[in-house]
PDB file of N, CA and C in Angstrom:
ATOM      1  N   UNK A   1       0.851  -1.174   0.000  1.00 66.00           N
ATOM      2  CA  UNK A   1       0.000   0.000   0.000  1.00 66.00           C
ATOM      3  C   UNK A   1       0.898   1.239   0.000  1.00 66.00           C
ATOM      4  N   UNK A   2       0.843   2.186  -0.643  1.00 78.00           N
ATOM      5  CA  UNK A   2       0.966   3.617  -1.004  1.00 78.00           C
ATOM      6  C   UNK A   2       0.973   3.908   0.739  1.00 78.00           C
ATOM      7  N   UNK A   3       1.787   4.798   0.541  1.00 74.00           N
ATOM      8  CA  UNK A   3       1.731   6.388   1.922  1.00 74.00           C
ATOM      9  C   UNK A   3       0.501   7.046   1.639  1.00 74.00           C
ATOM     10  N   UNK A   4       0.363   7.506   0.154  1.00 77.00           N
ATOM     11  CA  UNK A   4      -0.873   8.546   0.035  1.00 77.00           C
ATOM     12  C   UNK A   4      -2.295   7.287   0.337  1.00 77.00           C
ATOM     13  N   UNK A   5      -2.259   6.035  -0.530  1.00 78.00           N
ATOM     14  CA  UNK A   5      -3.555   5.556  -0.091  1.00 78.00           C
ATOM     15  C   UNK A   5      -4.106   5.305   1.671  1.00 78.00           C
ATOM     16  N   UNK A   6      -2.517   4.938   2.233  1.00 77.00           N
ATOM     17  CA  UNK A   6      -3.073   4.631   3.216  1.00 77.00           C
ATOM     18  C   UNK A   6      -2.812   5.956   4.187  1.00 77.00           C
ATOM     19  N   UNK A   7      -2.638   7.352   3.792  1.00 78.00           N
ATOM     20  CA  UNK A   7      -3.218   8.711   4.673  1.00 78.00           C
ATOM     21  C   UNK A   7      -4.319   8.934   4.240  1.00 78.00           C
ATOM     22  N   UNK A   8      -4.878   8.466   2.691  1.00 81.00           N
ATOM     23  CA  UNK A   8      -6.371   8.915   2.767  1.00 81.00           C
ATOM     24  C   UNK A   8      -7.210   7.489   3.225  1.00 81.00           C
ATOM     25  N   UNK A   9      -7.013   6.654   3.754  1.00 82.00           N
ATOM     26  CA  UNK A   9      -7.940   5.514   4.329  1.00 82.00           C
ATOM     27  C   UNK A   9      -7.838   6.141   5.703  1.00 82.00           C
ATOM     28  N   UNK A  10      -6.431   6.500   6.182  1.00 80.00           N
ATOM     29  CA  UNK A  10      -6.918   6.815   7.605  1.00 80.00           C
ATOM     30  C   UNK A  10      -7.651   7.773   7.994  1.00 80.00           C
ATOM     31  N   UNK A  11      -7.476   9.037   6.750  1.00 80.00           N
ATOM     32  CA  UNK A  11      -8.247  10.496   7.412  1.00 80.00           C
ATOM     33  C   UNK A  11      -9.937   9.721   7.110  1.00 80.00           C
ATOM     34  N   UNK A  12     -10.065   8.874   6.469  1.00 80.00           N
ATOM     35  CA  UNK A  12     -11.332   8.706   5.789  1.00 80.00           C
ATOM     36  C   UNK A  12     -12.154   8.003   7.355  1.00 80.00           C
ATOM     37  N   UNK A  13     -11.246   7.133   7.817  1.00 80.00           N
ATOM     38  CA  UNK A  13     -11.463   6.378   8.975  1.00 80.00           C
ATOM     39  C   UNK A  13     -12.038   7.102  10.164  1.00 80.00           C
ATOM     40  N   UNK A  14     -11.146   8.211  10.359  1.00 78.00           N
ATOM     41  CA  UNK A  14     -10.537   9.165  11.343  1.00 78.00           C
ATOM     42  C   UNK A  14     -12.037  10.015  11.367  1.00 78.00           C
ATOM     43  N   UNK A  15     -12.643  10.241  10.383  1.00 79.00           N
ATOM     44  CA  UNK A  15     -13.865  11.101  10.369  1.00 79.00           C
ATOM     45  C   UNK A  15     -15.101  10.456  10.608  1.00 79.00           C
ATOM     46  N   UNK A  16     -15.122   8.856  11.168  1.00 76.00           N
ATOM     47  CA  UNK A  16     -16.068   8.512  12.159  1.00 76.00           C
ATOM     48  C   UNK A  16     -15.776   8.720  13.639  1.00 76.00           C
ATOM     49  N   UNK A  17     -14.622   8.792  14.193  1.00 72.00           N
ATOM     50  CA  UNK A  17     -14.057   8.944  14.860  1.00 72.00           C
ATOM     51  C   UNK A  17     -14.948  10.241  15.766  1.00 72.00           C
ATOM     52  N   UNK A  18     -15.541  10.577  16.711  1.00 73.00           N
ATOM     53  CA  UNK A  18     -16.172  11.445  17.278  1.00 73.00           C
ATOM     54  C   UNK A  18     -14.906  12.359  18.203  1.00 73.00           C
ATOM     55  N   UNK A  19     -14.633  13.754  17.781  1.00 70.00           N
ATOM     56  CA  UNK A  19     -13.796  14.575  18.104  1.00 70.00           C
ATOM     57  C   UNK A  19     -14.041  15.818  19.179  1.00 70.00           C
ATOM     58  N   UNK A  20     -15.386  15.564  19.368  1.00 72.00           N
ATOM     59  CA  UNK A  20     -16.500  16.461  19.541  1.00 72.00           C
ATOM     60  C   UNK A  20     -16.629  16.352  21.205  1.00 72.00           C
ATOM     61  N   UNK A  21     -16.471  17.165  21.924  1.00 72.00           N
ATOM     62  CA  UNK A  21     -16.901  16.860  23.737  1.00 72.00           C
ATOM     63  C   UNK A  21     -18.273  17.619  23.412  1.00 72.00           C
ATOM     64  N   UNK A  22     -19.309  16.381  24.137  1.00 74.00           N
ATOM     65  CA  UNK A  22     -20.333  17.006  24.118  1.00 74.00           C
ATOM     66  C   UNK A  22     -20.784  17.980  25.411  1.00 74.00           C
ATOM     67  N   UNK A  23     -21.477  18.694  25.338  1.00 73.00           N
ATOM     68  CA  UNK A  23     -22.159  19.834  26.357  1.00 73.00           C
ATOM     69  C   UNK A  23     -22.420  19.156  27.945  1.00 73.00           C
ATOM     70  N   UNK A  24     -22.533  18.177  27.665  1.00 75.00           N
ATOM     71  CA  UNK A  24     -23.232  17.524  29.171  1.00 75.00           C
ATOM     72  C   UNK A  24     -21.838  16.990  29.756  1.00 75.00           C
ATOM     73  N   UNK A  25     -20.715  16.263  28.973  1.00 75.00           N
ATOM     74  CA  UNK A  25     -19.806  16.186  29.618  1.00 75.00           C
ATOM     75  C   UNK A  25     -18.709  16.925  30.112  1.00 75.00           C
ATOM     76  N   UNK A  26     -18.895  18.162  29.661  1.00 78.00           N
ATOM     77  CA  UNK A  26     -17.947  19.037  30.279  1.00 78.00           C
ATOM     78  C   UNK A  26     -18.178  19.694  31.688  1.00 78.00           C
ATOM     79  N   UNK A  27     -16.612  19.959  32.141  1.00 80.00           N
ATOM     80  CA  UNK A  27     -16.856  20.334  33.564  1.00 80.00           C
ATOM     81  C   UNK A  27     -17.925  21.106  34.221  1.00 80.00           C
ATOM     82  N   UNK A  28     -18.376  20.979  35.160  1.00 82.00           N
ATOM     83  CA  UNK A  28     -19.475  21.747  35.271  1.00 82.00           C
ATOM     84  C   UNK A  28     -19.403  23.347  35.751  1.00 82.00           C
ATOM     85  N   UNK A  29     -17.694  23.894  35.979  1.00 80.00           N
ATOM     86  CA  UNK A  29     -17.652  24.610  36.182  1.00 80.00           C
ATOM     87  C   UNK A  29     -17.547  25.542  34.915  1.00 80.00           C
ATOM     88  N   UNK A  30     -17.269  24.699  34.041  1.00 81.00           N
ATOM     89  CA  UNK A  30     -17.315  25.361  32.715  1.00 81.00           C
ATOM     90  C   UNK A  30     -18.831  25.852  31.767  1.00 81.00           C
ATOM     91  N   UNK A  31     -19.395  24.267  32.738  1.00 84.00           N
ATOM     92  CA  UNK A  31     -21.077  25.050  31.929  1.00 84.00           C
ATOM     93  C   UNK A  31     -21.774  26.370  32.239  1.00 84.00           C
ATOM     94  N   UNK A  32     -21.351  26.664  33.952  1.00 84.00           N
ATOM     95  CA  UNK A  32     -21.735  27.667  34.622  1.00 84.00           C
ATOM     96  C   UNK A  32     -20.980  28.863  34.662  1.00 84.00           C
ATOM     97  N   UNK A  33     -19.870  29.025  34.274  1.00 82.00           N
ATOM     98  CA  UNK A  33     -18.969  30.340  33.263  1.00 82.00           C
ATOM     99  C   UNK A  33     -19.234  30.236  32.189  1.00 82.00           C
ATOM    100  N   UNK A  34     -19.815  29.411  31.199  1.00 83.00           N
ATOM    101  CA  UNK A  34     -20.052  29.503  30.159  1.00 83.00           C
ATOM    102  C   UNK A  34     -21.488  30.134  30.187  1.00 83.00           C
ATOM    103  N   UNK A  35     -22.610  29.444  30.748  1.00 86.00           N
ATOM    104  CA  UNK A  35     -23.931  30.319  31.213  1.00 86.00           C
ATOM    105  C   UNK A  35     -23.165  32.077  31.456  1.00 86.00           C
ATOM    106  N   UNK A  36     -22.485  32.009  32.186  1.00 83.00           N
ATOM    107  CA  UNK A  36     -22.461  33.421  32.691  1.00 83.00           C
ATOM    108  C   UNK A  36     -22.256  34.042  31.393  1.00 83.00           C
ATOM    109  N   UNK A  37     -21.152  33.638  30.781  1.00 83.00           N
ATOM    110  CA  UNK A  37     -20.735  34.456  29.357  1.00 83.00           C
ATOM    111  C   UNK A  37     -21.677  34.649  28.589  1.00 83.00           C
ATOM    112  N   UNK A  38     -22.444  33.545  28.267  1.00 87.00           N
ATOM    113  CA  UNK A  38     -23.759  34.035  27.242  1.00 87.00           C
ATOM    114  C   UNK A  38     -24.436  34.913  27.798  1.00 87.00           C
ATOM    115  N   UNK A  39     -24.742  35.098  28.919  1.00 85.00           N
ATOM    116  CA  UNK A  39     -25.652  36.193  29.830  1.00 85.00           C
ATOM    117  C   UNK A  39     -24.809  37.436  29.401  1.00 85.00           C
ATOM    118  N   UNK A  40     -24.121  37.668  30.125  1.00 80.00           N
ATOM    119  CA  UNK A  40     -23.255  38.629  29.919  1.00 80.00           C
ATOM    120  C   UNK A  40     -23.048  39.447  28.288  1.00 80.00           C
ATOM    121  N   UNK A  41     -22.967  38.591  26.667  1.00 81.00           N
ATOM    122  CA  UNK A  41     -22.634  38.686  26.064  1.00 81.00           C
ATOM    123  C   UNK A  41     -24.714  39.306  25.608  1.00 81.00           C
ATOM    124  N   UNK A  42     -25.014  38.366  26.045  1.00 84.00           N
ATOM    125  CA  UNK A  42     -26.669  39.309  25.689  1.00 84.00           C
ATOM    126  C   UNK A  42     -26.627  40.342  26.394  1.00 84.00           C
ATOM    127  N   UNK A  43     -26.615  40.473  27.099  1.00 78.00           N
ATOM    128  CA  UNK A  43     -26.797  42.140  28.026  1.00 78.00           C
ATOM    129  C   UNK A  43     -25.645  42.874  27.145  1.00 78.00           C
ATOM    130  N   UNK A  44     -24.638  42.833  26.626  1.00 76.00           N
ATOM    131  CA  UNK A  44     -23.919  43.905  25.690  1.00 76.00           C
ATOM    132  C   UNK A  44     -24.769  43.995  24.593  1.00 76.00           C
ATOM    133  N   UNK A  45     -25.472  42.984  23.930  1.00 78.00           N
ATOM    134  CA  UNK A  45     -26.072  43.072  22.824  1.00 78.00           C
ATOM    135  C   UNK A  45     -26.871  43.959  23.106  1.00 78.00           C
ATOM    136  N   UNK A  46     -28.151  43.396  24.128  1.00 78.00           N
ATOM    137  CA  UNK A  46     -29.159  44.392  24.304  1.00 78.00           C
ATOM    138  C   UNK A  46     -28.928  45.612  24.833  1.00 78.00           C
ATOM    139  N   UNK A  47     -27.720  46.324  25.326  1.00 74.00           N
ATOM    140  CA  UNK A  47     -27.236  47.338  25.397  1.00 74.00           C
ATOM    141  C   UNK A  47     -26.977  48.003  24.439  1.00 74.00           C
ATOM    142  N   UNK A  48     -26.367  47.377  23.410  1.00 72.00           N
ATOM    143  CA  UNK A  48     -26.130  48.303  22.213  1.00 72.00           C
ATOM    144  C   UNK A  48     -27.162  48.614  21.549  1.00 72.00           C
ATOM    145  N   UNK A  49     -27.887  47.834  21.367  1.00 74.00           N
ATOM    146  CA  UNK A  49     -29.057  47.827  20.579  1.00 74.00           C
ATOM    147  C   UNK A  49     -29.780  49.304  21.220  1.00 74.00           C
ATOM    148  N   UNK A  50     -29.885  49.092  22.715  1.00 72.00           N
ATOM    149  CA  UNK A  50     -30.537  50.003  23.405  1.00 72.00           C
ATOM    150  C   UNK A  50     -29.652  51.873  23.491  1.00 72.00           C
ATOM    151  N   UNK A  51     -28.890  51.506  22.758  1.00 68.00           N
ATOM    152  CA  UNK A  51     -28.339  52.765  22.776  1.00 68.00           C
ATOM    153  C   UNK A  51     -29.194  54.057  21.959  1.00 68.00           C
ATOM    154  N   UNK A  52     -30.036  53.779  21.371  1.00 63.00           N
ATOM    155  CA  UNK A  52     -30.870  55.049  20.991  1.00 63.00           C
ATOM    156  C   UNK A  52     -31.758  55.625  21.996  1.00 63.00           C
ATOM    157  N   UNK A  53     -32.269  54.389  23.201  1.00 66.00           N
ATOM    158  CA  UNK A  53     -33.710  55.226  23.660  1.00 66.00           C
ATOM    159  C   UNK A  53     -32.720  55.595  25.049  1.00 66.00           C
ATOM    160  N   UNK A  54     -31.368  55.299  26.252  1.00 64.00           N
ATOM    161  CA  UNK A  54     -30.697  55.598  26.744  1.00 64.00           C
ATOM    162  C   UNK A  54     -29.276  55.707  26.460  1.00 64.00           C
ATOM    163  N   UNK A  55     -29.348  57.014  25.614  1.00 65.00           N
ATOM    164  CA  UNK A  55     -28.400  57.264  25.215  1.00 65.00           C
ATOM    165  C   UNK A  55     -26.682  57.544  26.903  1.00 65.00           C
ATOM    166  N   UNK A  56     -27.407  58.381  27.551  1.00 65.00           N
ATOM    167  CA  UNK A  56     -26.819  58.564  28.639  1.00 65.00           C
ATOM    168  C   UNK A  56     -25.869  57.634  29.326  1.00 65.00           C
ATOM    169  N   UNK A  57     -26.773  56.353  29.589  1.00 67.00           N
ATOM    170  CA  UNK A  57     -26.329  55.302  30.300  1.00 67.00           C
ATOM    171  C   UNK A  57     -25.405  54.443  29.509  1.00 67.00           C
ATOM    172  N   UNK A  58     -25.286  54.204  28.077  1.00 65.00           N
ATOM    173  CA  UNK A  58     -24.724  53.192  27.243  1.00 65.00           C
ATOM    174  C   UNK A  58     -23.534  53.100  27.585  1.00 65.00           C
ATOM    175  N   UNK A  59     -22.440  53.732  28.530  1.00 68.00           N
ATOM    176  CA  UNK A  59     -21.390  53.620  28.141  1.00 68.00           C
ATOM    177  C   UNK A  59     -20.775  52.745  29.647  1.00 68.00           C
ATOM    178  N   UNK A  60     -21.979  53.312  30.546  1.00 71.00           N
ATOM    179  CA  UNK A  60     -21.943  52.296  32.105  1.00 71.00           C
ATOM    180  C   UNK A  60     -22.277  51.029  31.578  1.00 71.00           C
ATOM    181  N   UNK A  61     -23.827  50.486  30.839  1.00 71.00           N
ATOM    182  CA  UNK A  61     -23.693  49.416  30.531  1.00 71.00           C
ATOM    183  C   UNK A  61     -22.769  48.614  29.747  1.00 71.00           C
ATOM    184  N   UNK A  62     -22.494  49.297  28.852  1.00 72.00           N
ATOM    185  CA  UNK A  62     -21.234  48.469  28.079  1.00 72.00           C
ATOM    186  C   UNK A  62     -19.621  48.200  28.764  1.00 72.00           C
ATOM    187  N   UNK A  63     -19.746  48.888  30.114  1.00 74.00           N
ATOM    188  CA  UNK A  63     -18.426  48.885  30.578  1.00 74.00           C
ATOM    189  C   UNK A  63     -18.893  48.074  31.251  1.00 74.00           C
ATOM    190  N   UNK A  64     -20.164  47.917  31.984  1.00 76.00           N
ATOM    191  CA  UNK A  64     -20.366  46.568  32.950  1.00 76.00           C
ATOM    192  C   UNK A  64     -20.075  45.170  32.467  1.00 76.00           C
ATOM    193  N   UNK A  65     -20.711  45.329  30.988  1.00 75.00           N
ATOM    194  CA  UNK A  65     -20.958  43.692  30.382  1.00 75.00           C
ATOM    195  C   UNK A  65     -19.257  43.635  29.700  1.00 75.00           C
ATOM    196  N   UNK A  66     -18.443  44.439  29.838  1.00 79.00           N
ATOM    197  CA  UNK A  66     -17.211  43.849  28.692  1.00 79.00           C
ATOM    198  C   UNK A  66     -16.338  43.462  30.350  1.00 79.00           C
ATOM    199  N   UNK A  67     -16.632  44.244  31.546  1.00 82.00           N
ATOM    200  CA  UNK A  67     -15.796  43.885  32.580  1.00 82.00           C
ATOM    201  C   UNK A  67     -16.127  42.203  33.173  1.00 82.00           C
ATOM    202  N   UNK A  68     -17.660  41.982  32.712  1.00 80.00           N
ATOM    203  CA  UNK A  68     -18.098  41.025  33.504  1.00 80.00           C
ATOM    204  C   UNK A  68     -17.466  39.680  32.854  1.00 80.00           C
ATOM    205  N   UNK A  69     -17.544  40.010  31.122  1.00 80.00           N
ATOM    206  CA  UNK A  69     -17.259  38.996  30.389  1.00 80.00           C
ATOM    207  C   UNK A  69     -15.091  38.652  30.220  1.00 80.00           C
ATOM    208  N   UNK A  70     -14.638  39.868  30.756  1.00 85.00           N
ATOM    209  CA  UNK A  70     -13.401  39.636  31.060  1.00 85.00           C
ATOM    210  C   UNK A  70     -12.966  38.771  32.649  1.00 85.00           C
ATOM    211  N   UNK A  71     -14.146  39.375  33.339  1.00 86.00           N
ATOM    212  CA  UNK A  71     -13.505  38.056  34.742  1.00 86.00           C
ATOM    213  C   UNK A  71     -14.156  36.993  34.254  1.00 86.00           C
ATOM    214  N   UNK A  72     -14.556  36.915  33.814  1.00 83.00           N
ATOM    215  CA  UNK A  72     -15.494  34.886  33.250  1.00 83.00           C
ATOM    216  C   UNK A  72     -14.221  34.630  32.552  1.00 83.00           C
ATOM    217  N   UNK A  73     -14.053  35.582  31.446  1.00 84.00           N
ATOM    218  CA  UNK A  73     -12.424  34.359  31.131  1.00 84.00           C
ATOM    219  C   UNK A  73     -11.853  34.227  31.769  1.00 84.00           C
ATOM    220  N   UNK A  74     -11.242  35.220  32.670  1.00 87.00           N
ATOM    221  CA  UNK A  74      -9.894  34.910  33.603  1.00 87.00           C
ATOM    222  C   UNK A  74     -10.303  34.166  34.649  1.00 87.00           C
ATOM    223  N   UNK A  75     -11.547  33.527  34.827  1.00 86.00           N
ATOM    224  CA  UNK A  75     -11.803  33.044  36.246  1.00 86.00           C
ATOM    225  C   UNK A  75     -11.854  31.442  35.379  1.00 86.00           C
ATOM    226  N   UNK A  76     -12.264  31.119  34.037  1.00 82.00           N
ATOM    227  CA  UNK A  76     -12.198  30.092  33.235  1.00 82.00           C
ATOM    228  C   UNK A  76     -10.721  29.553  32.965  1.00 82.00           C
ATOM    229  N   UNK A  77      -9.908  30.500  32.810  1.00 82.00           N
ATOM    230  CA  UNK A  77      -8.716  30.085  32.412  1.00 82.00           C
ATOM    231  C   UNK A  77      -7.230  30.032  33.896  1.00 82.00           C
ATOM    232  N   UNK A  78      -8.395  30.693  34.750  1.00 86.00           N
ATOM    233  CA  UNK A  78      -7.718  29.779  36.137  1.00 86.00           C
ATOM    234  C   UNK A  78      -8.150  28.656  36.767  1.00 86.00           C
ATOM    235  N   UNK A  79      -9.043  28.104  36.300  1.00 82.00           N
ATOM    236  CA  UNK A  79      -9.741  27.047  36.277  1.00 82.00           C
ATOM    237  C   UNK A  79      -9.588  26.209  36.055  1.00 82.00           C
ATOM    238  N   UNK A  80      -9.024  25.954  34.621  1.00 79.00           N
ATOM    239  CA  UNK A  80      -8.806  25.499  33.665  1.00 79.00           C
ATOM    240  C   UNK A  80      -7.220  25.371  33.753  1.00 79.00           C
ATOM    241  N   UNK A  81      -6.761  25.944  34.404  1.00 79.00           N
ATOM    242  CA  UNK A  81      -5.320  25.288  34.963  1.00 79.00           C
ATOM    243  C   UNK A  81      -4.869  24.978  36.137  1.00 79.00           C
ATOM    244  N   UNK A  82      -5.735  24.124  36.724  1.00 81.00           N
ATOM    245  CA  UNK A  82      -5.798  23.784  38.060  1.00 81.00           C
ATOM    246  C   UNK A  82      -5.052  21.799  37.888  1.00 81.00           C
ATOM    247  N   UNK A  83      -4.666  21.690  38.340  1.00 84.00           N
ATOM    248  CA  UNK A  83      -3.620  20.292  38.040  1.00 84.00           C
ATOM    249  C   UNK A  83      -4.854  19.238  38.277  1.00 84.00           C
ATOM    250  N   UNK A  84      -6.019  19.675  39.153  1.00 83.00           N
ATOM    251  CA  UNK A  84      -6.680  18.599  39.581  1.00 83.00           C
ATOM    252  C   UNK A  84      -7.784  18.427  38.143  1.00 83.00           C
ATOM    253  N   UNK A  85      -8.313  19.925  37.278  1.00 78.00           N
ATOM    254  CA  UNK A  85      -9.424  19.852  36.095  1.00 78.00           C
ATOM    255  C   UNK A  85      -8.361  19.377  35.194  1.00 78.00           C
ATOM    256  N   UNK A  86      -7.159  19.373  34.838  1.00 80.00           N
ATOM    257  CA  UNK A  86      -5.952  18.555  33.877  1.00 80.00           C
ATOM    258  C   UNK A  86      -6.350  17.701  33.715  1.00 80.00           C
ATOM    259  N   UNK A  87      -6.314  17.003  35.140  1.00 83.00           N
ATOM    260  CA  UNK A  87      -5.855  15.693  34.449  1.00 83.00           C
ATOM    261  C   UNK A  87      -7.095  15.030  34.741  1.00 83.00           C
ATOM    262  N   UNK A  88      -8.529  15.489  35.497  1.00 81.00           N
ATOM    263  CA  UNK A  88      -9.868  15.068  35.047  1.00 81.00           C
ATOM    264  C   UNK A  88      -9.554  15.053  33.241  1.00 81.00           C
ATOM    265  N   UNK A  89      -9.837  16.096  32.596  1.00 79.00           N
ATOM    266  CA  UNK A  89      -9.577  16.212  31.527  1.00 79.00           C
ATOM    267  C   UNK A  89      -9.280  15.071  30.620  1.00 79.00           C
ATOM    268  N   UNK A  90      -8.045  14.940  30.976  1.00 78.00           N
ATOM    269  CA  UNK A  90      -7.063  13.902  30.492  1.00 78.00           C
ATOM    270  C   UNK A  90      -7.272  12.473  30.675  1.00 78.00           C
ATOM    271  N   UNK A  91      -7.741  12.195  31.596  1.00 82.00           N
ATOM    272  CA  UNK A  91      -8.732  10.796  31.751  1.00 82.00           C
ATOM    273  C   UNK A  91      -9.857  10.880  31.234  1.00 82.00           C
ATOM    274  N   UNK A  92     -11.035  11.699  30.973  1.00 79.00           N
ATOM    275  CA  UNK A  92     -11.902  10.941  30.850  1.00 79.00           C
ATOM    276  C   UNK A  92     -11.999  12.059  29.633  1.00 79.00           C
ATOM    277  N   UNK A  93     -11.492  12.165  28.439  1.00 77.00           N
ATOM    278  CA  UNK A  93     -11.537  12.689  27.608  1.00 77.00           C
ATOM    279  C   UNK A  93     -11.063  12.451  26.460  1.00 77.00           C
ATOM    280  N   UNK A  94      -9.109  13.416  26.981  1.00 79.00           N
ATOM    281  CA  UNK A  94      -8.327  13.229  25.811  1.00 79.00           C
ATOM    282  C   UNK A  94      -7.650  11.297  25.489  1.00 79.00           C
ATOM    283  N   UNK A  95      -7.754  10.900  26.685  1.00 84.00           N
ATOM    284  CA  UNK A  95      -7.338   9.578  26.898  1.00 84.00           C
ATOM    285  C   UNK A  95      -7.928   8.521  25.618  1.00 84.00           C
ATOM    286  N   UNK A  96      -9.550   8.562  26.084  1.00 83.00           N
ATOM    287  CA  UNK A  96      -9.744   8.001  25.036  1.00 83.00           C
ATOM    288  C   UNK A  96     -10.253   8.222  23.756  1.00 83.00           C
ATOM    289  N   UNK A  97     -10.017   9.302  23.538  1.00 80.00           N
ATOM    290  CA  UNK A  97     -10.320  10.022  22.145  1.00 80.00           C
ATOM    291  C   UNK A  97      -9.105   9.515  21.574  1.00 80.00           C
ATOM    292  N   UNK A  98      -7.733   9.402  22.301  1.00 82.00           N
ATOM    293  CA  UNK A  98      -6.371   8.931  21.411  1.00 82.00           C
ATOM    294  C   UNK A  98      -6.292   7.687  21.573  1.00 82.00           C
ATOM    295  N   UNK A  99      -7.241   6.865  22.205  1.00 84.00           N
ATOM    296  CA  UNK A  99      -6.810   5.501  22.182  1.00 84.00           C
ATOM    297  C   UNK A  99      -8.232   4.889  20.805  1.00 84.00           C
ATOM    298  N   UNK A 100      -9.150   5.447  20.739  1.00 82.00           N
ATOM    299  CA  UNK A 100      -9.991   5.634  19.134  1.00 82.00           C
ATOM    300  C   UNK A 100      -9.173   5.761  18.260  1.00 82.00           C
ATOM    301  N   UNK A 101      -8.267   6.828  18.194  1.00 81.00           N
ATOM    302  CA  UNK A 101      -6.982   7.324  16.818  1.00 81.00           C
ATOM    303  C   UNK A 101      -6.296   5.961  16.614  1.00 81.00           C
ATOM    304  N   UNK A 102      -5.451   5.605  17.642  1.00 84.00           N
ATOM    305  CA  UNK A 102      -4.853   4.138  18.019  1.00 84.00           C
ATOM    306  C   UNK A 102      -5.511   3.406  17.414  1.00 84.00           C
ATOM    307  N   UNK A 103      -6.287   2.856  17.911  1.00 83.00           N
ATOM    308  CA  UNK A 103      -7.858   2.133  17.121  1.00 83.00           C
ATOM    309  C   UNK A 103      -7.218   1.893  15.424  1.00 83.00           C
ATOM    310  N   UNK A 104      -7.732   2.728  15.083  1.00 81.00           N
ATOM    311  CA  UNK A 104      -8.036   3.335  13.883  1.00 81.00           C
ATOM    312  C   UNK A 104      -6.490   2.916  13.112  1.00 81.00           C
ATOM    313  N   UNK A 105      -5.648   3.458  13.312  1.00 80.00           N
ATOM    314  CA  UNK A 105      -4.553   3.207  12.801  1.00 80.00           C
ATOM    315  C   UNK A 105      -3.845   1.634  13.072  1.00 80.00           C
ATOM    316  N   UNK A 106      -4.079   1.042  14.312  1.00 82.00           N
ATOM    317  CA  UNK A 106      -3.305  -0.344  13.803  1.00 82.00           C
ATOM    318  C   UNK A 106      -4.521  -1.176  13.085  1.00 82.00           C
ATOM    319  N   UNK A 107      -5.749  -1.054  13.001  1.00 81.00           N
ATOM    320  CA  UNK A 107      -6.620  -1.515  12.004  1.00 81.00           C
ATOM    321  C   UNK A 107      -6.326  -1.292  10.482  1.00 81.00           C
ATOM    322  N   UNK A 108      -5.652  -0.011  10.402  1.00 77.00           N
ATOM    323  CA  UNK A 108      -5.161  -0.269   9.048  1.00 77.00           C
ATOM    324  C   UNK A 108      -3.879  -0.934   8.916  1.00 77.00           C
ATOM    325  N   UNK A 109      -2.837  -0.964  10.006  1.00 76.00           N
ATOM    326  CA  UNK A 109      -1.882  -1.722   9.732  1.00 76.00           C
ATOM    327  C   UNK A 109      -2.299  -3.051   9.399  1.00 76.00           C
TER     328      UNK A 109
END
């Protein structure tokens, strides 16, 4: 077998392969900073939007919702490097998403 046939059997393989973390399995501290962010990211919307009938206020609200949506990242991405959400992570995730790849490849060997 070819190099090229057998990189396109594997990518071909590789795309049943589910790459995807679904919504329910992610941390739950992530669903609930993530809730916050969408909140947050509507209230800028509907702020801007609302900038014709309170003109005055637009610039408090928009400083509220861009401050709120900056501690949700930084409170996500300290979170998110905590040794103990790692290596959750890493077990029940990246682990066997690469042992599927594995899979996949000595089946074509």
């Amino acid at each position: 077998m070819r190099f090229c046939d057998f990189f396109v059997e594997y990518k071909l393989r590789m795309k049943s392969v589910n790459s995807v973390i679904r919504y329910d399995e992610q941390p739950r501290y992530r669903l609930a900073l993530f809730g916050l962010f969408i909140i947050f990211a509507t209230l800028f919307a509907i702020f801007a939007v609302s900038n014709v009938i309170f003109d005055d206020m637009f610039t408090v609200y928009m400083g509220v919702s861009a401050v709120g949506m900056f501690i949700i990242i930084v409170i996500m991405g300290i979170l998110d490097s905590i040794r103990k959400n790692k290596e959750r992570l890493l077990e029940e995730i990246r682990k066997p998403y690469s042992a599927r790849r594995m899979n996949v490849f000595i089946q074509l060997l």
